[in-house]
Tab-separated table of C-alpha atoms and ligand atoms in Angstrom:
chain	number	residue	atom	x	y	z
P	1182	MET	CA	-0.883	18.682	-26.661
P	1183	ARG	CA	-0.896	16.432	-23.494
P	1184	TYR	CA	1.544	14.460	-21.993
P	1185	SER	CA	2.356	12.399	-18.827
P	1186	GLY	CA	5.010	13.134	-16.029
P	1187	ILE	CA	5.598	11.451	-12.815
P	1188	ASN	CA	3.646	12.858	-9.867
P	1189	GLY	CA	4.603	10.490	-6.808
P	1190	THR	CA	6.469	7.572	-6.001
P	1191	GLY	CA	6.486	5.145	-3.343
P	1192	GLY	CA	8.725	2.108	-2.173
P	1193	TYR	CA	8.039	-0.825	0.214
P	1194	LEU	CA	10.602	-3.794	1.243
P	1195	PRO	CA	9.990	-6.362	3.712
P	1196	ALA	CA	11.694	-5.977	7.031
P	1197	LYS	CA	13.749	-9.381	6.785
P	1198	VAL	CA	17.055	-9.542	5.390
P	1199	VAL	CA	19.181	-12.255	4.330
P	1200	THR	CA	22.776	-11.367	4.209
P	1201	ASN	CA	25.563	-12.816	1.907
P	1202	LYS	CA	26.862	-14.085	5.495
P	1203	ASP	CA	23.582	-16.145	5.963
P	1204	LEU	CA	23.808	-17.264	2.413
P	1205	GLU	CA	27.360	-18.736	3.497
P	1206	LYS	CA	25.858	-21.081	5.868
P	1207	MET	CA	22.953	-22.358	3.387
P	1208	VAL	CA	25.067	-22.896	0.046
P	1209	ASP	CA	28.623	-23.348	-1.084
P	1210	THR	CA	29.233	-19.429	-1.607
P	1211	SER	CA	31.306	-16.471	0.103
P	1212	ASP	CA	30.283	-12.726	0.589
P	1213	GLU	CA	33.184	-11.802	-1.467
P	1214	TRP	CA	32.239	-14.034	-4.524
P	1215	ILE	CA	28.744	-12.536	-4.593
P	1216	MET	CA	29.958	-8.944	-3.808
P	1217	GLU	CA	32.391	-9.129	-6.591
P	1218	ARG	CA	30.435	-10.880	-8.969
P	1219	THR	CA	26.636	-9.028	-8.221
P	1220	GLY	CA	27.115	-5.929	-5.897
P	1221	ILE	CA	24.694	-7.803	-3.928
P	1222	SER	CA	24.959	-7.393	0.134
P	1223	GLN	CA	21.473	-8.344	1.246
P	1224	ARG	CA	17.839	-9.411	0.084
P	1225	HIS	CA	14.790	-8.743	1.161
P	1226	VAL	CA	12.401	-11.583	2.036
P	1227	ALA	CA	8.720	-11.349	2.624
P	1228	GLU	CA	7.416	-13.001	6.114
P	1229	GLU	CA	4.435	-15.758	5.685
P	1230	HIS	CA	1.943	-13.043	5.975
P	1231	GLU	CA	3.185	-10.624	3.008
P	1232	THR	CA	1.230	-10.818	-0.208
P	1233	THR	CA	2.330	-9.567	-3.926
P	1234	THR	CA	-0.584	-7.356	-3.069
P	1235	SER	CA	0.009	-6.360	0.751
P	1236	MET	CA	3.347	-5.466	-0.773
P	1237	ALA	CA	2.138	-3.478	-3.935
P	1238	ALA	CA	-0.325	-1.755	-1.429
P	1239	ALA	CA	2.156	-0.176	1.372
P	1240	ALA	CA	3.840	1.092	-2.023
P	1241	ALA	CA	0.994	2.306	-3.897
P	1242	LYS	CA	-0.170	4.437	-0.543
P	1243	LYS	CA	3.055	6.277	-0.690
P	1244	ALA	CA	2.722	7.059	-4.164
P	1245	ILE	CA	-0.557	8.532	-4.042
P	1246	GLU	CA	0.199	10.302	-0.780
P	1247	ALA	CA	2.990	11.880	-2.499
P	1248	SER	CA	1.073	12.694	-5.487
P	1249	GLN	CA	-0.900	15.048	-2.984
P	1250	LEU	CA	-4.018	12.422	-4.444
P	1251	LYS	CA	-6.745	10.401	-3.108
P	1252	PRO	CA	-7.229	6.628	-3.909
P	1253	LYS	CA	-10.766	7.838	-5.707
P	1254	ASP	CA	-8.316	10.038	-8.113
P	1255	ILE	CA	-7.169	6.971	-9.415
P	1256	GLY	CA	-8.463	6.309	-12.955
P	1257	MET	CA	-6.503	2.967	-13.921
P	1258	ILE	CA	-4.107	0.418	-12.159
P	1259	ILE	CA	-1.258	-1.438	-13.994
P	1260	LEU	CA	0.553	-3.845	-12.087
P	1261	ALA	CA	3.575	-5.802	-13.292
P	1262	THR	CA	4.241	-8.702	-11.516
P	1263	SER	CA	5.462	-12.361	-12.150
P	1264	THR	CA	4.692	-13.707	-8.985
P	1265	PRO	CA	0.939	-12.941	-8.475
P	1266	ASP	CA	-1.117	-14.048	-5.686
P	1267	ARG	CA	-3.977	-15.892	-7.654
P	1268	ALA	CA	-3.546	-16.967	-11.288
P	1269	PHE	CA	-7.111	-15.020	-11.408
P	1270	PRO	CA	-8.067	-12.416	-11.105
P	1271	GLY	CA	-5.167	-10.354	-11.533
P	1272	THR	CA	-3.301	-8.720	-8.458
P	1273	ALA	CA	-4.305	-5.268	-9.655
P	1274	CYS	CA	-7.965	-6.377	-8.747
P	1275	LEU	CA	-7.151	-7.387	-5.415
P	1276	LEU	CA	-4.666	-4.222	-5.141
P	1277	GLN	CA	-7.685	-1.925	-6.406
P	1278	GLU	CA	-9.895	-3.645	-3.600
P	1279	ALA	CA	-6.999	-3.050	-0.682
P	1280	LEU	CA	-6.719	0.576	-1.532
P	1281	GLY	CA	-10.518	1.261	-1.347
P	1282	ILE	CA	-10.781	2.381	-5.066
P	1283	ARG	CA	-13.645	1.579	-7.149
P	1284	ASN	CA	-14.849	1.310	-11.070
P	1285	CYS	CA	-11.470	1.937	-12.428
P	1286	PRO	CA	-9.509	-0.414	-15.309
P	1287	ALA	CA	-7.118	-2.588	-13.013
P	1288	PHE	CA	-4.836	-5.271	-14.917
P	1289	ASP	CA	-1.648	-6.927	-14.615
P	1290	ILE	CA	1.318	-7.190	-16.977
P	1291	SER	CA	3.757	-10.022	-16.930
P	1292	ALA	CA	6.964	-8.881	-18.310
P	1293	ALA	CA	9.528	-10.195	-16.191
P	1294	CYS	CA	12.211	-7.612	-14.813
P	1295	SER	CA	10.903	-5.001	-17.531
P	1296	GLY	CA	7.413	-5.217	-16.250
P	1297	PHE	CA	8.039	-1.531	-14.585
P	1298	VAL	CA	9.083	0.279	-17.831
P	1299	TYR	CA	6.155	-1.266	-19.792
P	1300	GLY	CA	3.904	-0.431	-17.213
P	1301	MET	CA	5.122	2.839	-17.208
P	1302	THR	CA	4.828	2.842	-21.644
P	1303	ILE	CA	1.280	1.724	-21.077
P	1304	ALA	CA	0.178	3.798	-18.973
P	1305	ASN	CA	1.914	6.695	-20.962
P	1306	ALA	CA	-0.166	5.796	-24.042
P	1307	PHE	CA	-3.726	5.846	-21.850
P	1308	ILE	CA	-2.743	9.272	-20.695
P	1309	LYS	CA	-1.911	10.910	-23.967
P	1310	THR	CA	-4.804	9.654	-25.618
P	1311	GLY	CA	-7.218	11.106	-22.985
P	1312	GLN	CA	-8.280	7.913	-21.479
P	1313	ALA	CA	-7.018	8.310	-17.984
P	1314	ASN	CA	-5.743	11.185	-15.724
P	1315	HIS	CA	-4.108	9.529	-13.099
P	1316	VAL	CA	-2.186	6.076	-13.446
P	1317	LEU	CA	-0.938	3.962	-10.791
P	1318	VAL	CA	1.698	2.115	-11.661
P	1319	VAL	CA	3.179	-0.767	-9.388
P	1320	GLY	CA	6.003	-3.691	-9.590
P	1321	SER	CA	5.315	-6.083	-6.680
P	1322	GLU	CA	7.278	-9.098	-6.595
P	1323	LEU	CA	7.188	-12.039	-4.195
P	1324	ILE	CA	9.967	-13.648	-5.881
P	1325	THR	CA	11.802	-15.317	-2.880
P	1326	ARG	CA	9.258	-18.035	-2.990
P	1327	TYR	CA	10.260	-19.186	-6.257
P	1328	VAL	CA	13.893	-19.589	-5.312
P	1329	ASP	CA	15.426	-23.025	-4.744
P	1330	TRP	CA	17.719	-21.989	-1.490
P	1331	LYS	CA	19.491	-24.628	-2.568
P	1332	ASP	CA	20.863	-23.521	-5.742
P	1333	ARG	CA	23.550	-20.868	-5.369
P	1334	SER	CA	23.692	-19.616	-8.397
P	1335	THR	CA	20.099	-18.044	-8.145
P	1336	CYS	CA	19.495	-17.765	-4.680
P	1337	ILE	CA	22.216	-14.943	-3.935
P	1338	LEU	CA	20.100	-12.803	-6.226
P	1339	PHE	CA	16.749	-12.438	-5.836
P	1340	SER	CA	14.897	-10.143	-3.288
P	1341	ASP	CA	11.287	-9.384	-2.580
P	1342	GLY	CA	9.643	-5.830	-2.439
P	1343	ALA	CA	7.456	-3.268	-4.723
P	1344	GLY	CA	7.843	0.302	-6.334
P	1345	ALA	CA	5.074	2.420	-7.377
P	1346	LEU	CA	4.305	5.421	-9.261
P	1347	VAL	CA	1.549	7.781	-10.116
P	1348	LEU	CA	1.379	9.207	-13.831
P	1349	SER	CA	-0.608	12.058	-14.108
P	1350	ALA	CA	-1.708	14.307	-17.364
P	1351	GLN	CA	0.248	17.391	-17.714
P	1352	GLU	CA	0.682	20.127	-20.567
P	1353	SER	CA	4.426	19.473	-21.369
P	1354	PRO	CA	6.767	16.277	-21.310
P	1355	GLY	CA	7.223	14.090	-19.059
P	1356	ILE	CA	7.702	11.196	-20.510
P	1357	MET	CA	9.876	12.201	-23.843
P	1358	ALA	CA	10.405	8.821	-24.994
P	1359	THR	CA	9.863	5.002	-24.704
P	1360	ASP	CA	11.198	1.877	-26.238
P	1361	LEU	CA	9.806	-1.701	-25.661
P	1362	HIS	CA	11.379	-4.703	-26.855
P	1363	ALA	CA	10.777	-8.863	-26.639
P	1364	ASP	CA	12.534	-11.842	-28.240
P	1365	GLY	CA	10.672	-14.980	-27.226
P	1366	ARG	CA	13.616	-17.373	-28.483
P	1367	TYR	CA	14.984	-16.735	-25.356
P	1368	LYS	CA	12.716	-18.265	-22.995
P	1369	ASP	CA	14.868	-21.032	-21.684
P	1370	LEU	CA	17.707	-19.036	-20.591
P	1371	LEU	CA	15.493	-17.263	-17.291
P	1372	TYR	CA	11.981	-18.993	-16.425
P	1373	ALA	CA	10.157	-20.386	-13.623
P	1374	GLY	CA	6.980	-22.737	-14.664
P	1375	CYS	CA	3.665	-22.469	-13.392
P	1376	PRO	CA	2.351	-25.313	-11.201
P	1377	TYR	CA	-0.417	-26.693	-12.992
P	1378	SER	CA	0.781	-26.054	-16.308
P	1379	ARG	CA	1.603	-29.350	-18.878
P	1380	ASP	CA	4.937	-27.171	-20.107
P	1381	ASN	CA	6.716	-29.519	-17.425
P	1382	VAL	CA	9.401	-27.025	-16.366
P	1383	SER	CA	10.447	-26.639	-12.754
P	1384	PRO	CA	8.388	-23.851	-11.103
P	1385	TYR	CA	11.782	-22.457	-9.429
P	1386	ILE	CA	13.969	-20.027	-10.744
P	1387	GLN	CA	16.012	-21.559	-13.717
P	1388	MET	CA	18.776	-19.114	-15.533
P	1389	LYS	CA	21.734	-19.508	-17.776
P	1390	GLY	CA	23.417	-16.758	-15.658
P	1391	HIS	CA	26.535	-16.053	-18.052
P	1392	GLU	CA	24.148	-15.904	-21.213
P	1393	VAL	CA	21.449	-13.859	-19.700
P	1394	PHE	CA	24.377	-11.547	-18.322
P	1395	ARG	CA	26.099	-11.445	-22.112
P	1396	LYS	CA	22.642	-10.849	-23.784
P	1397	ALA	CA	21.803	-8.064	-21.241
P	1398	VAL	CA	25.097	-6.057	-22.025
P	1399	ASN	CA	24.458	-5.945	-25.554
P	1400	ALA	CA	20.803	-5.451	-25.246
P	1401	LEU	CA	20.970	-2.408	-22.572
P	1402	GLY	CA	24.209	-1.025	-24.555
P	1403	SER	CA	22.618	-0.690	-27.905
P	1404	LEU	CA	19.291	0.267	-26.617
P	1405	VAL	CA	20.536	3.234	-24.581
P	1406	THR	CA	22.965	4.456	-27.376
P	1407	GLN	CA	19.586	4.236	-29.884
P	1408	VAL	CA	17.796	6.479	-27.152
P	1409	ALA	CA	20.651	8.737	-26.946
P	1410	LYS	CA	20.878	8.927	-30.853
P	1411	GLU	CA	16.936	9.352	-31.368
P	1412	ASN	CA	16.763	12.115	-28.633
P	1413	ASN	CA	19.642	14.012	-29.630
P	1414	LEU	CA	20.996	13.500	-26.362
P	1415	ASP	CA	24.634	14.347	-25.275
P	1416	LYS	CA	26.062	12.611	-22.134
P	1417	ASP	CA	25.738	15.670	-20.002
P	1418	ALA	CA	21.902	15.943	-20.921
P	1419	ILE	CA	21.258	13.143	-18.813
P	1420	ASP	CA	20.770	13.690	-15.379
P	1421	TRP	CA	19.757	10.013	-13.539
P	1422	LEU	CA	20.168	6.373	-15.120
P	1423	ILE	CA	17.672	4.446	-12.898
P	1424	PRO	CA	18.346	1.053	-14.525
P	1425	HIS	CA	17.195	-1.978	-13.296
P	1426	GLN	CA	19.215	-3.451	-10.244
P	1427	ALA	CA	20.479	-6.934	-11.258
P	1428	ASN	CA	24.137	-7.136	-11.159
P	1429	HIS	CA	26.486	-4.092	-10.575
P	1430	ARG	CA	28.407	-4.854	-13.694
P	1431	ILE	CA	26.025	-5.049	-15.893
P	1432	ILE	CA	24.899	-1.343	-14.426
P	1433	GLN	CA	28.594	-0.298	-14.993
P	1434	ALA	CA	28.789	-1.270	-18.565
P	1435	THR	CA	25.330	0.666	-19.449
P	1436	ALA	CA	26.862	3.812	-17.889
P	1437	LYS	CA	30.188	3.188	-19.601
P	1438	LYS	CA	28.020	3.017	-23.219
P	1439	LEU	CA	26.416	6.156	-22.072
P	1440	GLY	CA	29.769	8.012	-21.085
P	1441	LEU	CA	28.045	8.567	-17.756
P	1442	PRO	CA	29.960	8.820	-14.245
P	1443	MET	CA	28.583	6.327	-11.589
P	1444	GLU	CA	27.657	9.312	-9.710
P	1445	LYS	CA	24.866	10.207	-12.015
P	1446	VAL	CA	23.620	6.399	-11.537
P	1447	ILE	CA	20.702	5.279	-9.048
P	1448	MET	CA	22.238	2.064	-7.268
P	1449	THR	CA	20.262	-0.165	-5.230
P	1450	VAL	CA	21.130	-3.379	-6.105
P	1451	LYS	CA	23.976	-3.582	-2.671
P	1452	ASP	CA	20.832	-3.604	-0.473
P	1453	HIS	CA	17.662	-4.198	-2.325
P	1454	GLY	CA	19.223	-7.301	-4.645
P	1455	ASN	CA	16.991	-8.026	-7.488
P	1456	THR	CA	13.098	-7.337	-6.985
P	1457	SER	CA	12.640	-8.078	-10.804
P	1458	ALA	CA	9.706	-5.816	-11.952
P	1459	ALA	CA	9.995	-3.929	-8.458
P	1460	SER	CA	13.353	-3.139	-9.303
P	1461	VAL	CA	13.074	0.185	-11.204
P	1462	GLY	CA	10.419	1.736	-9.337
P	1463	LEU	CA	12.251	1.205	-6.301
P	1464	ALA	CA	15.472	2.649	-7.360
P	1465	LEU	CA	13.421	5.571	-8.617
P	1466	ASP	CA	11.356	6.359	-5.458
P	1467	HIS	CA	14.915	5.821	-3.266
P	1468	GLY	CA	16.516	8.704	-5.850
P	1469	VAL	CA	13.674	10.931	-5.102
P	1470	ARG	CA	13.453	10.150	-1.252
P	1471	THR	CA	17.177	10.420	-0.704
P	1472	GLY	CA	16.996	13.871	-2.836
P	1473	GLN	CA	19.101	12.402	-5.111
P	1474	ILE	CA	16.423	13.212	-7.735
P	1475	LYS	CA	15.116	16.633	-8.233
P	1476	ARG	CA	12.279	18.348	-10.546
P	1477	GLY	CA	13.511	18.943	-14.123
P	1478	ASP	CA	16.081	16.153	-14.149
P	1479	LEU	CA	16.247	14.355	-17.126
P	1480	LEU	CA	15.680	10.180	-15.962
P	1481	LEU	CA	16.673	7.109	-18.252
P	1482	MET	CA	14.971	4.420	-16.654
P	1483	GLU	CA	15.804	0.968	-18.099
P	1484	ALA	CA	15.354	-2.839	-17.562
P	1485	PHE	CA	16.387	-6.358	-19.114
P	1486	GLY	CA	14.217	-9.278	-18.131
P	1487	ALA	CA	13.112	-12.785	-18.767
P	1488	GLY	CA	11.405	-13.551	-22.352
P	1489	PHE	CA	13.853	-11.211	-23.373
P	1490	THR	CA	12.051	-8.366	-22.536
P	1491	TRP	CA	13.408	-4.816	-22.090
P	1492	GLY	CA	13.038	-1.344	-22.700
P	1493	SER	CA	13.582	2.294	-21.408
P	1494	VAL	CA	11.563	5.548	-20.323
P	1495	LEU	CA	13.226	8.864	-20.954
P	1496	VAL	CA	11.594	11.569	-18.680
P	1497	GLN	CA	11.997	14.574	-17.245
P	1498	TYR	CA	10.806	14.388	-13.513
H	2529	UT7	O1	17.145	-9.726	-13.754
H	2529	UT7	C1	16.949	-10.083	-14.812
H	2529	UT7	C2	18.277	-10.460	-15.538
H	2529	UT7	N1	19.396	-11.240	-14.958
H	2529	UT7	C3	20.482	-11.008	-14.788
H	2529	UT7	O2	20.829	-9.834	-15.216
H	2529	UT7	C4	21.301	-11.696	-14.049
H	2529	UT7	C5	22.490	-12.078	-15.241
H	2529	UT7	N2	23.627	-12.767	-14.897
H	2529	UT7	C6	24.563	-12.605	-13.750
H	2529	UT7	O3	24.259	-11.386	-13.078
H	2529	UT7	C7	25.835	-13.107	-13.695
H	2529	UT7	O4	25.919	-14.336	-14.663
H	2529	UT7	C8	25.609	-13.967	-12.279
H	2529	UT7	C9	26.004	-12.879	-11.171
H	2529	UT7	C10	24.492	-15.241	-12.321
H	2529	UT7	C11	26.885	-15.568	-12.159
H	2529	UT7	O5	27.593	-14.457	-12.528
H	2529	UT7	P1	29.011	-14.989	-13.554
H	2529	UT7	O6	30.287	-14.168	-13.354
H	2529	UT7	O7	28.406	-15.032	-15.196
H	2529	UT7	O8	29.351	-16.497	-13.086
H	2529	UT7	P2	29.278	-17.806	-13.712
H	2529	UT7	O9	27.828	-17.993	-13.852
H	2529	UT7	O10	29.867	-17.794	-15.308
H	2529	UT7	O11	30.089	-18.741	-12.981
H	2529	UT7	C12	30.940	-18.965	-12.798
H	2529	UT7	C13	31.684	-19.651	-11.806
H	2529	UT7	C14	31.101	-20.986	-12.158
H	2529	UT7	O12	32.122	-21.943	-11.358
H	2529	UT7	P3	33.225	-22.762	-12.437
H	2529	UT7	O13	32.062	-23.869	-13.471
H	2529	UT7	O14	33.836	-22.076	-13.055
H	2529	UT7	O15	33.983	-23.458	-11.552
H	2529	UT7	C15	29.915	-20.947	-11.097
H	2529	UT7	O16	29.523	-22.471	-10.624
H	2529	UT7	O17	31.143	-19.265	-10.347
H	2529	UT7	C16	30.647	-20.598	-9.875
H	2529	UT7	N3	29.328	-19.749	-9.041
H	2529	UT7	C17	29.670	-19.484	-7.613
H	2529	UT7	N4	30.314	-19.515	-7.031
H	2529	UT7	C18	30.327	-18.919	-5.618
H	2529	UT7	C19	28.231	-19.668	-9.175
H	2529	UT7	N5	27.502	-19.019	-8.090
H	2529	UT7	C20	28.307	-18.746	-7.537
H	2529	UT7	C21	27.804	-18.535	-5.835
H	2529	UT7	N6	29.337	-18.534	-5.260
H	2529	UT7	N7	26.982	-18.056	-5.682
């Protein structure tokens, strides 16, 4: 049997940070409110010269290096983003060029904050069917340029960055289960428009925060319960929950549903903010590089975002 497994990981966060105290000077908010309601203390904001591609390339180089591979070994590039550098070509092609890789398939996927688990799931399918040996999966977002910095309900949340991993073929799992969902009926609860579209909606992020929150808690609660049931997992089997980092209260509710103590949850939301498609990849890389996640650990990665989209990947690291 052919399986896929996580080879190496990488991450990139812009150096510039905007703290809650900085935001207090820009909108009617407070450090206390933001910490209590979201768990976020700062967000990373790309400088003028930075792009979705440049951040993706920085994270991807680290992931390829950690995999002890060369760029030429990569057989496919899947890049998840809602904030591409160009309408076309895809940012995956711009990344391919930046990495000096020639002649491998490269494409973007748009699944908002679920992009990284969507990307891993697609990569897993290509590897299992023998169509690729090493797939580079990247989530990269320059989402702060879609933020209305006068809107206190959204500007406190979002952050720029990129997370990456190389998924490689192996003889044992690796990825044990994947589960993807989408429900387009909720398209108006969280969105940003395209400037040239006739859709006539704001190009800035619009969110009905409380409704998104409720749906996220319910969807993720059902999702993790189902994954545990289908894979006969008891709560002690999962070594690490690696959730999308949107809000510490959503993460706590999901961990509680699984009966997992918070010591078994990778938490980066405080310092990373919500980096959308990059968030799960960045959290994984953080867990690996801080030595928390070890080879052989069972990881449950999950995400929820605009669409709505949501999904999970169960993987032995
Ligand atoms: O990554 C994709 C998925 N996204 C998410 O998962 C985000 C989901 N939503 C959330 O995380 C939360 O809904 C928020 C953090 C965005 C908001 O927290 P909440 O507890 O749901 O607050 P709320 O929207 O119900 O607002 C409560 C109050 C309102 O005032 P009134 O109407 O009760 O007087 C808001 O105007 O808090 C007010 N408020 C603020 N106050 C201080 C909203 N934003 C702020 C703010 N500072 N930044």
